[in-house]
mmCIF file of C-alpha atoms in Angstrom:
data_model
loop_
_atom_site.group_PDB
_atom_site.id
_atom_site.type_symbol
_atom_site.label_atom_id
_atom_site.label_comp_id
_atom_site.label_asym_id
_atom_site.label_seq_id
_atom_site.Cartn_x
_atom_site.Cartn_y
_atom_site.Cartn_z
ATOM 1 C CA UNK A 1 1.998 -1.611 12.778
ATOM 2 C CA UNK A 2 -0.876 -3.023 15.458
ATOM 3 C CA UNK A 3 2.964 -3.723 18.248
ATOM 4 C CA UNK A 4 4.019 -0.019 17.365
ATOM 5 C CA UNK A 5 0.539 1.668 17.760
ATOM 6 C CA UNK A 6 -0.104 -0.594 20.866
ATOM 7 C CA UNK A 7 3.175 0.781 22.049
ATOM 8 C CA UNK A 8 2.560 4.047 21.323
ATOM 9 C CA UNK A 9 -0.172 3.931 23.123
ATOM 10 C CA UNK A 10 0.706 2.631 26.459
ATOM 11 C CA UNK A 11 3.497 4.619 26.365
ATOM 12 C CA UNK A 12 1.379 7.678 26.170
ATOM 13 C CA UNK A 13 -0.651 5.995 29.335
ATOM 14 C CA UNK A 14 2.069 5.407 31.146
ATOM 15 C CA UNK A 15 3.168 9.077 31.121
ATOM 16 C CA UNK A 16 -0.473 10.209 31.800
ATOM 17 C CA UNK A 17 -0.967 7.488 34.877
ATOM 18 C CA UNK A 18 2.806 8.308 36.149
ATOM 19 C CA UNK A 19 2.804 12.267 35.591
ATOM 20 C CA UNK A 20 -0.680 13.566 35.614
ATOM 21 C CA UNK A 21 -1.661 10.815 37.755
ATOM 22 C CA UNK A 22 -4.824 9.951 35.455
ATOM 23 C CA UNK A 23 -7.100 12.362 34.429
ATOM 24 C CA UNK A 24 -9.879 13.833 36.664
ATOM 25 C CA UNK A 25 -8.405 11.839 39.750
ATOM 26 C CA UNK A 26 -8.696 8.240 37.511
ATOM 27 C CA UNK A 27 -5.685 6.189 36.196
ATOM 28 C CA UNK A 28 -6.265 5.364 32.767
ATOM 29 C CA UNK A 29 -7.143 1.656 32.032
ATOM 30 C CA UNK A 30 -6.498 -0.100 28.896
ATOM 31 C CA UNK A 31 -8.757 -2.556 27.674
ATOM 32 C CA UNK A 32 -6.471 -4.247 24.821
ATOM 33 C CA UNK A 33 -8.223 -6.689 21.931
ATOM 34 C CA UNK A 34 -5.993 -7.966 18.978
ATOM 35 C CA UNK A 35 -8.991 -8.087 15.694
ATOM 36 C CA UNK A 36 -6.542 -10.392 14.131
ATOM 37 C CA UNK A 37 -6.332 -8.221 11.201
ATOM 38 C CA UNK A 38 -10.116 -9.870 10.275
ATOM 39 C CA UNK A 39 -13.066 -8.080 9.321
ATOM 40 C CA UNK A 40 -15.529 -10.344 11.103
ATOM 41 C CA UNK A 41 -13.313 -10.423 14.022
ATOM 42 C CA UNK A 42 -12.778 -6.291 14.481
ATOM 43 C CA UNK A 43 -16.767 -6.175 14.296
ATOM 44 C CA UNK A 44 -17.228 -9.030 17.291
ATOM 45 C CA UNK A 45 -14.160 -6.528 19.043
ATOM 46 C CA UNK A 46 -16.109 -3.063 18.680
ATOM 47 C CA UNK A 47 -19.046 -5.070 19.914
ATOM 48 C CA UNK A 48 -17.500 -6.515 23.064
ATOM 49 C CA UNK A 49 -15.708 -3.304 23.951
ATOM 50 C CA UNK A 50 -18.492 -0.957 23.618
ATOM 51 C CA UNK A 51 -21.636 -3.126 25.254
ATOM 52 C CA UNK A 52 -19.884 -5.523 27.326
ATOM 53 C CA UNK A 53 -16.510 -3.438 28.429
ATOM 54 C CA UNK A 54 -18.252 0.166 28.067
ATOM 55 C CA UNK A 55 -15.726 2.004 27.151
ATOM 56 C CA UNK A 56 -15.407 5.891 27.132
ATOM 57 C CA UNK A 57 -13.409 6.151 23.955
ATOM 58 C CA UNK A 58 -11.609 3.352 21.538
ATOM 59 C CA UNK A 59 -8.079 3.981 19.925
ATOM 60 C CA UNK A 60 -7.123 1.634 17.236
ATOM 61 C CA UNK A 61 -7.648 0.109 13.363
ATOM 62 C CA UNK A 62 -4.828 -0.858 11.632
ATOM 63 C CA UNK A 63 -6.625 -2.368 8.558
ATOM 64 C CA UNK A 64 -9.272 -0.301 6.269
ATOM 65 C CA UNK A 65 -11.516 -3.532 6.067
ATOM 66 C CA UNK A 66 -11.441 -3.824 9.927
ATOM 67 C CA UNK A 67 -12.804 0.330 9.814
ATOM 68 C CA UNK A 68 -15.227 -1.012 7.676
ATOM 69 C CA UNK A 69 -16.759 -3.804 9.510
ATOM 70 C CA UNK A 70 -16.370 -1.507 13.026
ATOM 71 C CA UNK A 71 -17.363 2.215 12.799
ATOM 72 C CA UNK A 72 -20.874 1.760 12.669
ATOM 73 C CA UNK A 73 -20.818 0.226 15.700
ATOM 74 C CA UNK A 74 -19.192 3.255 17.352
ATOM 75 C CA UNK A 75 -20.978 5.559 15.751
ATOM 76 C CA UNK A 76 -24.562 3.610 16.231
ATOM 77 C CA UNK A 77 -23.359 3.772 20.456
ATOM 78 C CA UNK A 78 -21.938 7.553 20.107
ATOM 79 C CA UNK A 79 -18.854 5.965 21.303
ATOM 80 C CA UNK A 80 -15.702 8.039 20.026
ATOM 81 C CA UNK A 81 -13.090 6.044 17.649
ATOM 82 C CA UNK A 82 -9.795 7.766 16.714
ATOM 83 C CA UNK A 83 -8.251 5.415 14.146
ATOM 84 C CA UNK A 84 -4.345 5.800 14.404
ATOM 85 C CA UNK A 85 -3.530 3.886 11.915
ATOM 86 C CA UNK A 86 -5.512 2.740 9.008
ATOM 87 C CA UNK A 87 -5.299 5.437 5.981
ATOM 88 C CA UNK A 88 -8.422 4.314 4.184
ATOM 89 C CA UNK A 89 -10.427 7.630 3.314
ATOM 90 C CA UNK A 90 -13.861 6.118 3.218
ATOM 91 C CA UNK A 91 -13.678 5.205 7.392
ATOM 92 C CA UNK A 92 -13.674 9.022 8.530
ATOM 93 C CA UNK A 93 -15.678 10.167 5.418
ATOM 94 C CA UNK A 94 -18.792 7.999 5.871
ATOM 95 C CA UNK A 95 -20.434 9.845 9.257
ATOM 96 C CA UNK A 96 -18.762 13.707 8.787
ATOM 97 C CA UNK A 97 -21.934 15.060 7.341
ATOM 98 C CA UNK A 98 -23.663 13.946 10.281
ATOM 99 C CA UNK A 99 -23.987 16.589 12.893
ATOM 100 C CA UNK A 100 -22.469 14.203 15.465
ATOM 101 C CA UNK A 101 -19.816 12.193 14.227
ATOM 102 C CA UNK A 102 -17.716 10.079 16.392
ATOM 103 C CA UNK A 103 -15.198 8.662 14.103
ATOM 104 C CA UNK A 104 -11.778 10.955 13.960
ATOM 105 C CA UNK A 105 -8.424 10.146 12.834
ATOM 106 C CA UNK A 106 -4.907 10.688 13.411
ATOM 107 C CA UNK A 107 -3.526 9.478 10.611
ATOM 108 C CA UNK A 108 -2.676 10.897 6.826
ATOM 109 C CA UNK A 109 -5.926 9.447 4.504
ATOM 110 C CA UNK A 110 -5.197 8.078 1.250
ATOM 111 C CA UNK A 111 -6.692 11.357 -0.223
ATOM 112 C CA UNK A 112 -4.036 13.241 1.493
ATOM 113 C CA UNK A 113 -1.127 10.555 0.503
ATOM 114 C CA UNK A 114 -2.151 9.595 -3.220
ATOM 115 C CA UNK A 115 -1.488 13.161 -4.794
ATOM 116 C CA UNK A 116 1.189 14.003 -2.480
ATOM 117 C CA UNK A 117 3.026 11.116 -4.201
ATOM 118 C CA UNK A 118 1.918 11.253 -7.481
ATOM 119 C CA UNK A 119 2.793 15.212 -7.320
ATOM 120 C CA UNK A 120 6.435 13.929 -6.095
ATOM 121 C CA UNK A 121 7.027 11.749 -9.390
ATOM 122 C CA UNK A 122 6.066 14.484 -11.291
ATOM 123 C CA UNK A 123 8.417 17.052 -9.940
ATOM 124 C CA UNK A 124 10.694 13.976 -10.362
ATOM 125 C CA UNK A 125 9.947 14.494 -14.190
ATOM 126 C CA UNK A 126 8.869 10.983 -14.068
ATOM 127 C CA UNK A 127 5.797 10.814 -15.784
ATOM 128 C CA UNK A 128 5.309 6.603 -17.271
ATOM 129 C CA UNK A 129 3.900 5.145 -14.367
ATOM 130 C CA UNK A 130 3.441 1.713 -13.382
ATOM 131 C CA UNK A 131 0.562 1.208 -10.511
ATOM 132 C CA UNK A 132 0.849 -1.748 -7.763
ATOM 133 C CA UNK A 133 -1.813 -2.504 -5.454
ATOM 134 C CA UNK A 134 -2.754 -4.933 -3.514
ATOM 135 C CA UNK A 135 -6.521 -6.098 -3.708
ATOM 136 C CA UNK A 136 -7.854 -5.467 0.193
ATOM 137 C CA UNK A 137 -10.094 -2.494 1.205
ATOM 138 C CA UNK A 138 -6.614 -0.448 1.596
ATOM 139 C CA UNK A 139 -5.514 -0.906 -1.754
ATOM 140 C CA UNK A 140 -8.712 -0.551 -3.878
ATOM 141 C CA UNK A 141 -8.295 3.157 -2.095
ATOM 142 C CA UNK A 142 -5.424 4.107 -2.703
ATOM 143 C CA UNK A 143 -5.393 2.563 -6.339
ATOM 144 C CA UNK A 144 -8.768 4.576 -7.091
ATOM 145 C CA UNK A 145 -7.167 8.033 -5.275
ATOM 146 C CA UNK A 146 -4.002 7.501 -6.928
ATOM 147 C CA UNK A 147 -5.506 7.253 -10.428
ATOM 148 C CA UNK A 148 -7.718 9.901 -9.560
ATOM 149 C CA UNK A 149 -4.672 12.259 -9.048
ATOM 150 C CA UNK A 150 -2.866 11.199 -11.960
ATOM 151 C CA UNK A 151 -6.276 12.425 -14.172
ATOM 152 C CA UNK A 152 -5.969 15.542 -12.530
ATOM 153 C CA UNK A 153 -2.751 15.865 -14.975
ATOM 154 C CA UNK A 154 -4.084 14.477 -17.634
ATOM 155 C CA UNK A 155 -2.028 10.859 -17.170
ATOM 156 C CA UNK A 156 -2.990 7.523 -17.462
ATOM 157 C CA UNK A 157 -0.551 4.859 -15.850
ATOM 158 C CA UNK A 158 1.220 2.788 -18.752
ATOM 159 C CA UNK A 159 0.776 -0.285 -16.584
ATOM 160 C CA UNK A 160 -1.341 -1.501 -13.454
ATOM 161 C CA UNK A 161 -1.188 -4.847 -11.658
ATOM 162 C CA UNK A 162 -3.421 -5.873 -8.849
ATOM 163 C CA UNK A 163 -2.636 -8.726 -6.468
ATOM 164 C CA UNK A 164 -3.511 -9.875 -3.026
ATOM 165 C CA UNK A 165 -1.967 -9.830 0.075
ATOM 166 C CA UNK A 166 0.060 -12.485 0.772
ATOM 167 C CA UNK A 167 1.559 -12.822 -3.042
ATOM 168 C CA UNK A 168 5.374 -14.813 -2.875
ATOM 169 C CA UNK A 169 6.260 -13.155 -6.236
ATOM 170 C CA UNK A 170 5.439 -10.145 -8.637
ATOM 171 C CA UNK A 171 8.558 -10.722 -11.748
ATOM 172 C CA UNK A 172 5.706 -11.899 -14.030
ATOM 173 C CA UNK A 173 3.882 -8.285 -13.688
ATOM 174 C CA UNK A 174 7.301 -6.333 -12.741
ATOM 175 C CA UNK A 175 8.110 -7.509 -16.481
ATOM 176 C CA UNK A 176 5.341 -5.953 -18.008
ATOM 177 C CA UNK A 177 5.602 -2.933 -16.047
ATOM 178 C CA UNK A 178 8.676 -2.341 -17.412
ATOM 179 C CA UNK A 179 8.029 -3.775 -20.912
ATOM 180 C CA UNK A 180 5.601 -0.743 -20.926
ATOM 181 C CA UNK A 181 7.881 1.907 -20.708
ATOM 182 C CA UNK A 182 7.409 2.570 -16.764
ATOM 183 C CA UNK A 183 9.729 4.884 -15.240
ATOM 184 C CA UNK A 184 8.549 4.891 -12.133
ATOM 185 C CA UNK A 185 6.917 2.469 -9.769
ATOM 186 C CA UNK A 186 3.768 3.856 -7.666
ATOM 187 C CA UNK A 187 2.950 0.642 -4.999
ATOM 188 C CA UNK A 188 0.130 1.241 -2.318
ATOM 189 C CA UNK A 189 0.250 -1.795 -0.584
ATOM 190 C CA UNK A 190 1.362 -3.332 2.651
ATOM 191 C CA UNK A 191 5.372 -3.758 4.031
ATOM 192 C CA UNK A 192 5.885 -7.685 3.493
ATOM 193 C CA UNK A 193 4.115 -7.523 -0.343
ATOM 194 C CA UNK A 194 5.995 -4.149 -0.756
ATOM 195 C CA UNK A 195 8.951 -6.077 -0.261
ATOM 196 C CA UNK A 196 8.272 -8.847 -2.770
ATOM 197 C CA UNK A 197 7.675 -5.947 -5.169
ATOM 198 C CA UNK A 198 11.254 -4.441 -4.715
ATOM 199 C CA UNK A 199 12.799 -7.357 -4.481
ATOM 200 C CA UNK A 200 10.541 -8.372 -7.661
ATOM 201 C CA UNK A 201 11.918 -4.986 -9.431
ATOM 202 C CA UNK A 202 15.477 -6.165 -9.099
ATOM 203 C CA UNK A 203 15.083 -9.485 -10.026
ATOM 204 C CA UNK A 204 14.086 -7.741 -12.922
ATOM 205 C CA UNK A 205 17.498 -5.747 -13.273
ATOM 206 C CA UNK A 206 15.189 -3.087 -13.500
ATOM 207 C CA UNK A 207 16.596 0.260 -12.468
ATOM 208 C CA UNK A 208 13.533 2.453 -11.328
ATOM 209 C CA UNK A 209 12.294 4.456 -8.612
ATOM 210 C CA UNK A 210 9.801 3.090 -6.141
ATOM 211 C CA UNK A 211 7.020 5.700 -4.647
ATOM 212 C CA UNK A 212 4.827 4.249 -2.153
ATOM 213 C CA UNK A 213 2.670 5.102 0.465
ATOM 214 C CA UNK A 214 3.778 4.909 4.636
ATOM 215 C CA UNK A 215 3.925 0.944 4.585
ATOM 216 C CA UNK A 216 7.304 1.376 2.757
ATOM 217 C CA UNK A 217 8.293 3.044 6.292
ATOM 218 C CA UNK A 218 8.147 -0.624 8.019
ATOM 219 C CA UNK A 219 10.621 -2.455 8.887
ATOM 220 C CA UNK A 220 8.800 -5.355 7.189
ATOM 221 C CA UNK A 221 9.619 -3.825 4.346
ATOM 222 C CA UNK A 222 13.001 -2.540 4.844
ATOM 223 C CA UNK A 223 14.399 -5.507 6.274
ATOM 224 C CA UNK A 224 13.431 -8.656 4.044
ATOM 225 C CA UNK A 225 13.513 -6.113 1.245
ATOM 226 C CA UNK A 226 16.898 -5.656 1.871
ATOM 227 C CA UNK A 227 19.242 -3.699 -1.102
ATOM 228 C CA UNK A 228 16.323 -3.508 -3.040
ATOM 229 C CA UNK A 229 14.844 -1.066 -0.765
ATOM 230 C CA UNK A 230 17.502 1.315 -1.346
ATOM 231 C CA UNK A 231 16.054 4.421 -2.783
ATOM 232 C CA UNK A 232 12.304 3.991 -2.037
ATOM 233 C CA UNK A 233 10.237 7.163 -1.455
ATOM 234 C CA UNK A 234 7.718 7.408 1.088
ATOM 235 C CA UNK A 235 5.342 9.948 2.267
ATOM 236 C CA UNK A 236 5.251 9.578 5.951
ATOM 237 C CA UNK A 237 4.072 11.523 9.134
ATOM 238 C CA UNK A 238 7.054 10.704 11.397
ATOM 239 C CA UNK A 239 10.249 9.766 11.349
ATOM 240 C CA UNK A 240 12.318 8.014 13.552
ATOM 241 C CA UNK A 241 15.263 10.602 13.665
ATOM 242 C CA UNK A 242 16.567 12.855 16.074
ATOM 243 C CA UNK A 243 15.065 16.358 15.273
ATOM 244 C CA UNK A 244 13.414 18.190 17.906
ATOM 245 C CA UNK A 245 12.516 17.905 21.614
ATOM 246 C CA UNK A 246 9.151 16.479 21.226
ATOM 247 C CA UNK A 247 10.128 14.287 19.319
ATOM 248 C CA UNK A 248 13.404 13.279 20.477
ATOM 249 C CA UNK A 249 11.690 12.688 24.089
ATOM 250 C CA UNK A 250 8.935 10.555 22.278
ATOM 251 C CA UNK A 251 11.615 8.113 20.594
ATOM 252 C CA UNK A 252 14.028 7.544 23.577
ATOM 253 C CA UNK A 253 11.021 6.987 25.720
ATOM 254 C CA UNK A 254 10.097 4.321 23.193
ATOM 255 C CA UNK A 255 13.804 2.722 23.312
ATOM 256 C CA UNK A 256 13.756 2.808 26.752
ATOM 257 C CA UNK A 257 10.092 1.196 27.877
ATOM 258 C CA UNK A 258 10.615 -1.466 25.050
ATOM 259 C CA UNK A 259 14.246 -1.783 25.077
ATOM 260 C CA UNK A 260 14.361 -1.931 21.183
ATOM 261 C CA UNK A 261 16.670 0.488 19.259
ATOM 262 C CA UNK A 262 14.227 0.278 16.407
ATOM 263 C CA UNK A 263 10.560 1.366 15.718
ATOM 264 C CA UNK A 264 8.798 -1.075 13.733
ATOM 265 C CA UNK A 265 6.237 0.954 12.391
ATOM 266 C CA UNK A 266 7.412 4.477 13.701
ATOM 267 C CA UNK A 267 4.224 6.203 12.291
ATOM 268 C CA UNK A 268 1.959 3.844 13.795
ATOM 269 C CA UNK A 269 3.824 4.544 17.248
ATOM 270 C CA UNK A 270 3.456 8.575 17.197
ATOM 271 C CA UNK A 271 0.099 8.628 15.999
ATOM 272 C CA UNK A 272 -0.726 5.686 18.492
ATOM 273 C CA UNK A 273 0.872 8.129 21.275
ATOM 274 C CA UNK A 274 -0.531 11.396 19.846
ATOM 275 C CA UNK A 275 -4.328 9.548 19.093
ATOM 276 C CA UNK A 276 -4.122 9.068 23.394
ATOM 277 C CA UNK A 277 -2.865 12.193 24.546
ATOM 278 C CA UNK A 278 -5.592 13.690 22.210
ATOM 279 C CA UNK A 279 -8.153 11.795 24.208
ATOM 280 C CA UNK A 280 -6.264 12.742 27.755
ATOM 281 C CA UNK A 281 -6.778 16.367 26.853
ATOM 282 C CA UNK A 282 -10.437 15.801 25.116
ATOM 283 C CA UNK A 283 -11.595 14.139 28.906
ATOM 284 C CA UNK A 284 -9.722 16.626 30.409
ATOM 285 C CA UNK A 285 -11.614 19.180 28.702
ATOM 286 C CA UNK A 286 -15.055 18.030 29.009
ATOM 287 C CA UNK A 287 -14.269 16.966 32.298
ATOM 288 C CA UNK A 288 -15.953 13.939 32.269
ATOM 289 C CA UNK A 289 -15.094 10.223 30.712
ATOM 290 C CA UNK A 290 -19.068 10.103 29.645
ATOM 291 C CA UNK A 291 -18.400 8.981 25.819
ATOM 292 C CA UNK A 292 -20.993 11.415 24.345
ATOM 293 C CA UNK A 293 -19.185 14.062 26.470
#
């Protein structure tokens, strides 16, 4: 997801530099930092690129625990961040009663995911549901909003597992799950443990549905997943499909600049591209690259 939004991303640049030629008579520089995916790490980052690099703006966060350990330094330096990626509700939510905020989003939240999922089971008529999620900052969202929606309809999963990232095999839990009566599987968790899951489920001989939240999108999760992927649900904001021209343009663009038939994380790409060309036209309109502008 981090290649694919940095792609996104410099693709969008790229077009801005090359066809707009900047914006207000400046090419558009990118000052790249990798957080490693590490709390401590994405705080030192937001640190460095606001008071040493002084950036006008900041496009990034894959990881909810990152957005945890970062926004307040963005917020503290009225320095916008538009987090293209990470879906944990709690990083946009914690400054919008403020009267200026500077933390915005392009991506779905969990709040918006969670009952747009559980709603799609239900319409599904599947109603016994087992809950995955992993234990980091993204799952303990997703687990609470999904839970949260369920109570809305008066249900109570028949089974929930937690586990952490990194976990080699779920058959212990996937047993139980379906030992329950599950007859669906609701997994908010990350591709490469969404994959041990599936491939966990059919280990299991277990026919059921999987319902999961954009992760299941990756190709980290289709690919080492395999046949056990076939099926999977997934609420996502983009697709990598041929649709219409927007689109279209935005996905052979891709192909071409990377030379790679295949989006990893095709969400994290659009909303990567769209989170820049939102900042393009947001400098364009204030007509200035001052931050607080």
């Amino acid at each position: 997801m981090g290649i694919s939004m940095r792609n996104g991303i410099r693709l969008a640049v790229d077009e801005i530099n090359t066809f707009a030629g900047g914006i207000l008579g400046k090419k558009v520089e990118l000052v790249e930092r990798d957080d490693l995916a590490n709390n401590d790490t994405g705080k030192k980052v937001a640190e460095e690129l606001v008071h040493k690099e002084k950036v006008s703006a900041t496009i990034g966060i894959c990881n909810a625990g990152v957005g945890q350990a970062s926004i307040d330094t963005y917020q503290n330096a009225k320095v916008p961040l538009i987090i293209a990626v990470s879906a944990g509700t709690p990083l946009d939510k914690k400054f919008a009663a403020s009267p200026d905020f500077y933390i915005f989003r392009t991506s779905p939240r969990d709040e918006i995911q969670a009952p747009f999922i559980v709603a799609e089971a239900l319409k599904r008529g599947l109603r016994k549901i087992a809950l995955f999620a992993d234990t980091s900052a993204y799952g303990e969202s997703g687990k609470a909003y999904v839970e949260k929606a369920l109570a809305e309809h008066k249900i109570q999963p028949v089974s929930v597992h937690r586990f952490p990232v990194g976990v080699s095999d779920l058959s212990d839990q996937v047993a139980q799950a379906k030992a329950a009566g599950a007859d669906v599987v609701l997994t908010w968790t990350v591709g490469p443990e969404a994959a041990v899951l599936a491939k966990s489920i059919a280990k299991n001989k277990w026919t059921v549905p999987i319902i999961g939240s954009w992760p299941l999108s990756w190709r980290n999760f289709i690919d080492p997943a395999g046949s056990a992927a076939e099926g999977a649900l997934v609420a996502v904001s983009f697709i990598q499909q041929a649709s219409f021209q927007r689109r279209n343009a935005f996905i052979l663009a891709y192909q071409k600049k990377y030379e790679s038939q295949i989006i990893p994380a095709p969400m994290a790409a659009a909303q990567g591209y769209d989170a820049m060309m939102i900042l393009f036209f947001a400098i364009h309109q204030a007509q200035s690259d001052d931050p607080k502008k």
